[in-house]
Amino acid sequence: MVGPDHQRLKLTFFPIRIGRVPQIVSMIRQFVRYKASANHVQPDIVITAGTFLELLMVRLSRRTRKAFKVTWLRTIWVDQKTYRIPALIRPLVRKTEAWLLRGADLILGNGSDIAERYSVYGLKVTVIRNAVDLVRWSAPAPKIASPIRVAFVGRLAIDKGIVEFIEMARRVKSGPLADDFIFDVYGHSGEEALVAKAADAGILIMHGAVNNEALPAVLAELDLCVALTKSDPSRGGGGTSNAMMEQLASGRVMLAWDNMIFRQWLNPDNAYLATQNDVDGLIKQLYEIRLSPENARRRAANGHATVSHFGVDAMMNNFDEALQQAYESYSKTNPLRPRSRD
C-alpha cells in the first residue's frame, strides 16, 4: 500500500509465474521486456535490494545497465542456497556471484557478517543495518506464565533452524515439563512436511503463513521467539534478520544461536543464547526462563531498548549519506545525465 508519504514512488508489479523454471527467471524476463518496450528515460541511479539476482536484471536491461547501480544485500545468497547447490560446483557459483556483484557501483549490506564474507572476494560492502517500524511492532510485555508460548516465525528452512526447533519441542514435550510450554510455528516455504508431522504428533501447533498485516497481533500473544539461522566459518553469516528485529521491537524474549549473525545484536543481557546446533542448550535456556520469568522480562525489555536505536529515519539518514558519497565519487569520472522520470 502506498501512503501519502510515499507518493514519489511509481510502482510497477511483475506477477511471478510459478512453474518448473525458477521464479527469478520469470522476473528477469518480465523486467527486461518491460524496460525494452516502455518509453522510459534512462535512470541516473538504480537501486536493487535482495541478492545479486536483482542486479543481474539491471545489467541485462539496456535502459539500466549504464546507470549508477546500488545493490543492497539482504543475505548471502550462496550460503542461503547451500543445501540446494552441489558441493562440487559451489566454489564456481560463489565466484560467479562475486563477479556479478563487481558490476555494482555501491554495495550495501545489512550486517557485518555480509561485509566480512564478501571481502574475501575483494568486494567492499558498506554496512547499513536494517530498520524497524518501532510504533507498528510495539506490544505489551510478555506474560511468561505457564504455559509459556515459544514460537518459530519465518521460512521453514533447514538453514533457519526449523529442524532443531522441532527437536527441541519433541524433547520438551516428552519430558516432565511438557505442560509448561506450547510450541508454535508460523511460516511456510521449506520443511512443511516435517512441521506437519510434528503437529500430528502433538509436539507443536502449525499455523502456516501469516499475513504481514496480522503479524504484530500474533507476536503480541507470544512469550518467546527463536532466532536459529545458522552460520559457520566456511559459509559466513546470513545477514540481519528482519523477523528478529520485529520480535525485539515487540518486546518478545529472544532465544538464539550464539553465532556471528546474532552476536551483532544479541548478548546474555538482552537475550538467551545457546551454542549453535546444541538442542540441549536451547532446552536449558527454556527451563531457565521458566524458573525466572522476571529475569526473562528484563532481558526482553533490554532487547527492545537495543533495537530502539534502529528506526526507519536513522537507517534512511545512513543510506542517504552513503549514497551521496559514492555518487559524488562516481560522477567525477562519469558524465552526468539529465534527471530521469523513471
Short mmCIF file of C-alpha atoms in Angstrom, two decimals:
data_model
loop_
_atom_site.label_atom_id
_atom_site.label_comp_id
_atom_site.label_asym_id
_atom_site.label_seq_id
_atom_site.Cartn_x
_atom_site.Cartn_y
_atom_site.Cartn_z
CA MET A 1 0.00 0.00 0.00
CA VAL A 2 1.33 3.44 -0.94
CA GLY A 3 0.51 6.13 1.59
CA PRO A 4 0.74 9.94 1.34
CA ASP A 5 4.39 9.91 2.40
CA HIS A 6 5.38 7.69 -0.50
CA GLN A 7 3.67 9.33 -3.45
CA ARG A 8 7.04 9.99 -5.10
CA LEU A 9 7.25 6.29 -5.85
CA LYS A 10 5.80 4.90 -9.04
CA LEU A 11 5.23 1.19 -8.52
CA THR A 12 5.13 -1.47 -11.21
CA PHE A 13 4.44 -5.06 -10.17
CA PHE A 14 5.54 -8.12 -12.11
CA PRO A 15 3.43 -11.20 -11.30
CA ILE A 16 5.62 -14.26 -10.75
CA ARG A 17 4.74 -17.24 -12.88
CA ILE A 18 5.11 -20.39 -10.83
CA GLY A 19 6.31 -23.46 -12.70
CA ARG A 20 9.30 -25.69 -13.21
CA VAL A 21 11.55 -22.76 -14.09
CA PRO A 22 12.93 -20.83 -11.08
CA GLN A 23 10.78 -17.80 -10.27
CA ILE A 24 13.70 -15.40 -10.74
CA VAL A 25 13.82 -16.36 -14.44
CA SER A 26 10.23 -15.18 -14.89
CA MET A 27 11.04 -11.99 -13.01
CA ILE A 28 14.12 -11.24 -15.16
CA ARG A 29 12.22 -11.85 -18.38
CA GLN A 30 9.41 -9.52 -17.41
CA PHE A 31 11.76 -6.78 -16.19
CA VAL A 32 13.93 -6.81 -19.32
CA ARG A 33 10.89 -6.91 -21.61
CA TYR A 34 9.26 -4.05 -19.70
CA LYS A 35 12.35 -1.85 -19.84
CA ALA A 36 12.91 -2.57 -23.53
CA SER A 37 9.36 -1.70 -24.58
CA ALA A 38 8.31 1.10 -22.24
CA ASN A 39 9.08 4.73 -23.03
CA HIS A 40 11.41 5.44 -20.12
CA VAL A 41 14.30 7.85 -19.84
CA GLN A 42 17.47 6.08 -18.76
CA PRO A 43 17.66 6.47 -14.95
CA ASP A 44 20.66 8.06 -13.24
CA ILE A 45 20.53 5.72 -10.25
CA VAL A 46 19.14 2.19 -9.93
CA ILE A 47 18.79 0.55 -6.51
CA THR A 48 18.23 -3.17 -6.07
CA ALA A 49 17.56 -4.97 -2.81
CA GLY A 50 17.96 -8.66 -2.06
CA THR A 51 20.79 -10.57 -3.72
CA PHE A 52 22.91 -10.41 -6.86
CA LEU A 53 19.95 -11.69 -8.88
CA GLU A 54 18.22 -8.31 -8.81
CA LEU A 55 21.46 -6.71 -10.02
CA LEU A 56 21.56 -9.26 -12.83
CA MET A 57 18.19 -7.95 -14.04
CA VAL A 58 19.56 -4.41 -14.12
CA ARG A 59 22.67 -5.45 -16.05
CA LEU A 60 20.62 -7.31 -18.64
CA SER A 61 18.48 -4.27 -19.50
CA ARG A 62 19.99 -1.68 -21.84
CA ARG A 63 17.93 1.01 -20.10
CA THR A 64 19.53 0.42 -16.71
CA ARG A 65 22.95 -1.17 -17.18
CA LYS A 66 24.72 2.19 -17.62
CA ALA A 67 23.16 3.81 -14.57
CA PHE A 68 24.82 4.18 -11.17
CA LYS A 69 23.97 0.82 -9.66
CA VAL A 70 23.36 0.26 -5.95
CA THR A 71 22.93 -3.27 -4.63
CA TRP A 72 21.60 -3.68 -1.10
CA LEU A 73 22.36 -7.22 0.02
CA ARG A 74 19.90 -8.70 2.49
CA THR A 75 21.60 -12.08 2.76
CA ILE A 76 24.50 -14.18 1.43
CA TRP A 77 22.78 -15.91 -1.46
CA VAL A 78 25.09 -18.90 -1.97
CA ASP A 79 25.09 -19.64 1.75
CA GLN A 80 21.32 -19.45 1.83
CA LYS A 81 21.12 -21.94 -1.03
CA THR A 82 23.93 -24.21 0.20
CA TYR A 83 21.61 -27.17 0.68
CA ARG A 84 20.45 -26.94 -2.94
CA ILE A 85 23.80 -26.33 -4.66
CA PRO A 86 26.02 -29.42 -5.24
CA ALA A 87 29.29 -29.10 -3.33
CA LEU A 88 31.31 -29.70 -6.49
CA ILE A 89 30.10 -26.52 -8.21
CA ARG A 90 29.66 -24.36 -5.10
CA PRO A 91 33.07 -22.58 -5.44
CA LEU A 92 32.27 -21.71 -9.06
CA VAL A 93 28.86 -20.32 -8.08
CA ARG A 94 30.47 -18.20 -5.36
CA LYS A 95 32.96 -16.73 -7.83
CA THR A 96 30.20 -16.06 -10.34
CA GLU A 97 28.18 -14.29 -7.68
CA ALA A 98 31.18 -12.13 -6.75
CA TRP A 99 31.87 -11.33 -10.41
CA LEU A 100 28.31 -10.14 -10.93
CA LEU A 101 28.42 -8.01 -7.77
CA ARG A 102 31.50 -6.22 -9.11
CA GLY A 103 29.12 -4.66 -11.61
CA ALA A 104 27.60 -2.60 -8.80
CA ASP A 105 28.94 0.90 -8.10
CA LEU A 106 27.89 0.73 -4.45
CA ILE A 107 27.32 -2.44 -2.44
CA LEU A 108 25.42 -2.18 0.83
CA GLY A 109 24.83 -4.92 3.37
CA ASN A 110 22.59 -5.16 6.41
CA GLY A 111 25.15 -6.91 8.62
CA SER A 112 28.90 -7.01 9.27
CA ASP A 113 28.86 -10.76 8.58
CA ILE A 114 27.84 -9.99 4.98
CA ALA A 115 30.66 -7.45 4.64
CA GLU A 116 33.22 -9.91 6.02
CA ARG A 117 32.03 -12.70 3.75
CA TYR A 118 32.24 -10.72 0.52
CA SER A 119 35.53 -9.05 1.47
CA VAL A 120 37.14 -12.44 0.75
CA TYR A 121 36.43 -11.71 -2.93
CA GLY A 122 37.78 -8.18 -2.78
CA LEU A 123 34.33 -6.58 -2.58
CA LYS A 124 33.76 -3.56 -0.36
CA VAL A 125 30.40 -3.67 1.41
CA THR A 126 29.11 -0.67 3.34
CA VAL A 127 27.05 -1.83 6.31
CA ILE A 128 23.71 -0.15 6.98
CA ARG A 129 21.72 -2.09 9.50
CA ASN A 130 18.07 -2.88 8.93
CA ALA A 131 15.40 -0.61 10.30
CA VAL A 132 12.16 -1.49 12.03
CA ASP A 133 8.91 0.42 12.49
CA LEU A 134 9.03 0.76 16.26
CA VAL A 135 5.47 2.02 16.57
CA ARG A 136 3.91 -0.70 14.44
CA TRP A 137 5.57 -3.53 16.36
CA SER A 138 5.04 -2.11 19.84
CA ALA A 139 3.26 -4.57 22.16
CA PRO A 140 2.64 -5.21 25.86
CA ALA A 141 5.40 -7.02 27.76
CA PRO A 142 5.21 -10.84 27.53
CA LYS A 143 3.42 -12.57 30.38
CA ILE A 144 5.77 -15.57 30.61
CA ALA A 145 3.28 -17.59 32.62
CA SER A 146 2.66 -21.31 32.31
CA PRO A 147 2.22 -22.45 29.64
CA ILE A 148 4.97 -20.37 28.03
CA ARG A 149 4.40 -19.85 24.29
CA VAL A 150 7.56 -20.45 22.26
CA ALA A 151 7.41 -19.62 18.54
CA PHE A 152 9.32 -20.14 15.32
CA VAL A 153 8.34 -17.36 12.88
CA GLY A 154 9.77 -17.38 9.37
CA ARG A 155 10.71 -19.59 6.47
CA LEU A 156 10.64 -23.26 7.38
CA ALA A 157 14.14 -23.78 6.00
CA ILE A 158 16.91 -26.03 7.30
CA ASP A 159 19.36 -23.11 7.46
CA LYS A 160 16.82 -21.22 9.59
CA GLY A 161 16.94 -23.95 12.26
CA ILE A 162 13.48 -25.45 11.88
CA VAL A 163 14.85 -28.98 12.38
CA GLU A 164 16.43 -28.03 15.71
CA PHE A 165 13.27 -26.22 16.78
CA ILE A 166 11.19 -29.33 16.13
CA GLU A 167 13.69 -31.48 18.03
CA MET A 168 13.67 -29.06 20.95
CA ALA A 169 9.88 -29.21 21.08
CA ARG A 170 9.91 -33.00 20.85
CA ARG A 171 12.31 -33.40 23.78
CA VAL A 172 10.45 -30.91 25.97
CA LYS A 173 7.08 -32.48 25.21
CA SER A 174 8.43 -35.91 26.12
CA GLY A 175 9.81 -34.64 29.44
CA PRO A 176 8.40 -33.75 32.86
CA LEU A 177 7.71 -30.11 31.93
CA ALA A 178 5.66 -30.86 28.83
CA ASP A 179 2.63 -28.94 30.05
CA ASP A 180 4.67 -25.81 30.82
CA PHE A 181 5.36 -24.96 27.17
CA ILE A 182 3.43 -24.53 23.92
CA PHE A 183 5.38 -24.55 20.66
CA ASP A 184 4.00 -22.56 17.70
CA VAL A 185 5.26 -22.49 14.12
CA TYR A 186 4.30 -19.63 11.80
CA GLY A 187 5.67 -19.79 8.27
CA HIS A 188 5.93 -21.70 5.02
CA SER A 189 8.32 -22.41 2.13
CA GLY A 190 10.56 -25.26 3.22
CA GLU A 191 10.11 -28.19 5.56
CA GLU A 192 6.32 -28.10 5.82
CA ALA A 193 6.18 -31.90 5.85
CA LEU A 194 8.41 -32.12 8.94
CA VAL A 195 6.37 -29.48 10.74
CA ALA A 196 3.08 -31.16 9.80
CA LYS A 197 4.36 -34.50 11.08
CA ALA A 198 5.34 -32.92 14.40
CA ALA A 199 1.97 -31.20 14.61
CA ASP A 200 0.16 -34.51 14.02
CA ALA A 201 2.18 -35.98 16.90
CA GLY A 202 1.03 -33.19 19.22
CA ILE A 203 4.52 -31.75 19.58
CA LEU A 204 3.70 -28.31 18.22
CA ILE A 205 0.98 -26.22 16.60
CA MET A 206 1.36 -25.47 12.88
CA HIS A 207 -0.27 -22.16 11.93
CA GLY A 208 1.04 -21.81 8.37
CA ALA A 209 1.81 -18.48 6.73
CA VAL A 210 0.58 -15.30 8.40
CA ASN A 211 -0.27 -12.10 6.56
CA ASN A 212 2.22 -9.38 7.49
CA GLU A 213 -0.60 -7.07 8.47
CA ALA A 214 -1.71 -9.56 11.11
CA LEU A 215 1.77 -10.40 12.39
CA PRO A 216 2.06 -7.67 15.08
CA ALA A 217 -1.04 -9.03 16.79
CA VAL A 218 0.34 -12.56 16.55
CA LEU A 219 3.64 -11.57 18.17
CA ALA A 220 1.82 -9.77 20.96
CA GLU A 221 0.32 -13.09 22.08
CA LEU A 222 3.68 -14.90 22.23
CA ASP A 223 6.19 -15.02 25.06
CA LEU A 224 9.34 -16.10 23.30
CA CYS A 225 10.65 -16.21 19.72
CA VAL A 226 13.60 -18.18 18.41
CA ALA A 227 16.33 -16.92 16.07
CA LEU A 228 18.13 -20.01 14.80
CA THR A 229 19.64 -19.06 11.43
CA LYS A 230 22.92 -20.95 11.10
CA SER A 231 26.37 -19.61 10.43
CA ASP A 232 29.83 -21.17 10.19
CA PRO A 233 33.32 -20.08 9.04
CA SER A 234 33.02 -21.83 5.66
CA ARG A 235 29.60 -20.37 4.87
CA GLY A 236 29.74 -16.98 6.55
CA GLY A 237 26.67 -15.38 8.04
CA GLY A 238 23.19 -14.74 6.82
CA GLY A 239 22.63 -11.02 7.28
CA THR A 240 20.40 -9.34 9.80
CA SER A 241 17.03 -10.96 10.33
CA ASN A 242 14.07 -8.63 9.83
CA ALA A 243 11.98 -11.08 11.85
CA MET A 244 14.38 -10.85 14.79
CA MET A 245 14.24 -7.04 14.74
CA GLU A 246 10.45 -7.09 14.65
CA GLN A 247 10.38 -9.52 17.55
CA LEU A 248 12.79 -7.35 19.56
CA ALA A 249 10.66 -4.29 18.78
CA SER A 250 7.60 -6.15 20.05
CA GLY A 251 9.40 -6.87 23.31
CA ARG A 252 9.46 -10.65 22.97
CA VAL A 253 12.03 -12.78 24.77
CA MET A 254 14.65 -13.95 22.26
CA LEU A 255 16.27 -17.40 22.23
CA ALA A 256 19.03 -17.56 19.63
CA TRP A 257 22.16 -19.30 18.48
CA ASP A 258 25.33 -17.70 19.80
CA ASN A 259 26.87 -17.09 16.36
CA MET A 260 28.25 -14.24 14.23
CA ILE A 261 24.81 -13.36 12.86
CA PHE A 262 23.07 -12.73 16.16
CA ARG A 263 26.06 -11.51 18.18
CA GLN A 264 25.75 -8.29 16.18
CA TRP A 265 22.57 -7.64 18.15
CA LEU A 266 22.14 -10.10 20.99
CA ASN A 267 24.06 -10.83 24.18
CA PRO A 268 23.34 -12.52 27.53
CA ASP A 269 21.84 -9.29 28.85
CA ASN A 270 19.12 -8.89 26.19
CA ALA A 271 18.51 -12.47 25.06
CA TYR A 272 19.12 -16.14 25.80
CA LEU A 273 21.91 -17.71 23.75
CA ALA A 274 22.88 -21.32 23.08
CA THR A 275 25.78 -22.87 21.21
CA GLN A 276 24.78 -23.39 17.59
CA ASN A 277 23.19 -26.80 16.92
CA ASP A 278 23.05 -27.59 20.65
CA VAL A 279 19.39 -28.53 21.20
CA ASP A 280 20.05 -29.41 24.83
CA GLY A 281 21.46 -25.90 25.25
CA LEU A 282 18.21 -24.44 23.93
CA ILE A 283 16.19 -26.54 26.35
CA LYS A 284 18.40 -25.48 29.26
CA GLN A 285 17.63 -21.85 28.42
CA LEU A 286 13.90 -22.58 28.23
CA TYR A 287 13.97 -24.07 31.70
CA GLU A 288 15.89 -21.05 33.00
CA ILE A 289 13.19 -18.77 31.59
CA ARG A 290 10.55 -20.86 33.34
CA LEU A 291 12.38 -20.64 36.66
CA SER A 292 12.98 -16.88 36.45
CA PRO A 293 10.27 -15.13 34.39
CA GLU A 294 11.17 -11.75 35.90
CA ASN A 295 14.72 -12.05 34.55
CA ALA A 296 13.29 -13.04 31.16
CA ARG A 297 11.08 -9.95 31.09
CA ARG A 298 14.11 -7.82 31.96
CA ARG A 299 16.09 -9.24 29.06
CA ALA A 300 13.14 -8.70 26.73
CA ALA A 301 12.98 -5.05 27.80
CA ASN A 302 16.71 -4.71 27.17
CA GLY A 303 16.24 -6.22 23.72
CA HIS A 304 13.58 -3.66 22.94
CA ALA A 305 15.96 -0.91 24.07
CA THR A 306 18.68 -2.30 21.80
CA VAL A 307 16.55 -2.12 18.68
CA SER A 308 15.02 1.27 19.59
CA HIS A 309 18.04 2.99 18.02
CA PHE A 310 17.31 1.49 14.62
CA GLY A 311 14.18 3.24 13.45
CA VAL A 312 13.44 3.97 9.79
CA ASP A 313 14.62 7.60 9.95
CA ALA A 314 18.04 6.59 11.27
CA MET A 315 18.50 3.99 8.53
CA MET A 316 17.46 6.42 5.77
CA ASN A 317 19.89 9.05 7.04
CA ASN A 318 22.72 6.50 6.89
CA PHE A 319 21.63 5.39 3.42
CA ASP A 320 21.43 8.97 2.13
CA GLU A 321 24.95 9.71 3.38
CA ALA A 322 26.43 6.54 1.83
CA LEU A 323 24.65 7.14 -1.48
CA GLN A 324 25.73 10.78 -1.75
CA GLN A 325 29.37 10.00 -1.04
CA ALA A 326 29.51 7.15 -3.54
CA TYR A 327 27.58 9.00 -6.25
CA GLU A 328 29.73 12.13 -5.95
CA SER A 329 32.84 10.00 -6.45
CA TYR A 330 31.22 8.21 -9.38
CA SER A 331 30.13 11.46 -11.03
CA LYS A 332 33.72 12.73 -11.23
CA THR A 333 34.53 10.07 -13.81
CA ASN A 334 31.10 9.65 -15.41
CA PRO A 335 29.21 12.42 -17.27
CA LEU A 336 26.01 13.43 -15.53
CA ARG A 337 22.78 12.81 -17.42
CA PRO A 338 19.51 14.74 -17.11
CA ARG A 339 17.38 13.71 -14.14
CA SER A 340 15.22 10.73 -15.07
CA ARG A 341 11.46 10.42 -14.77
CA ASP A 342 11.86 6.69 -14.00
#
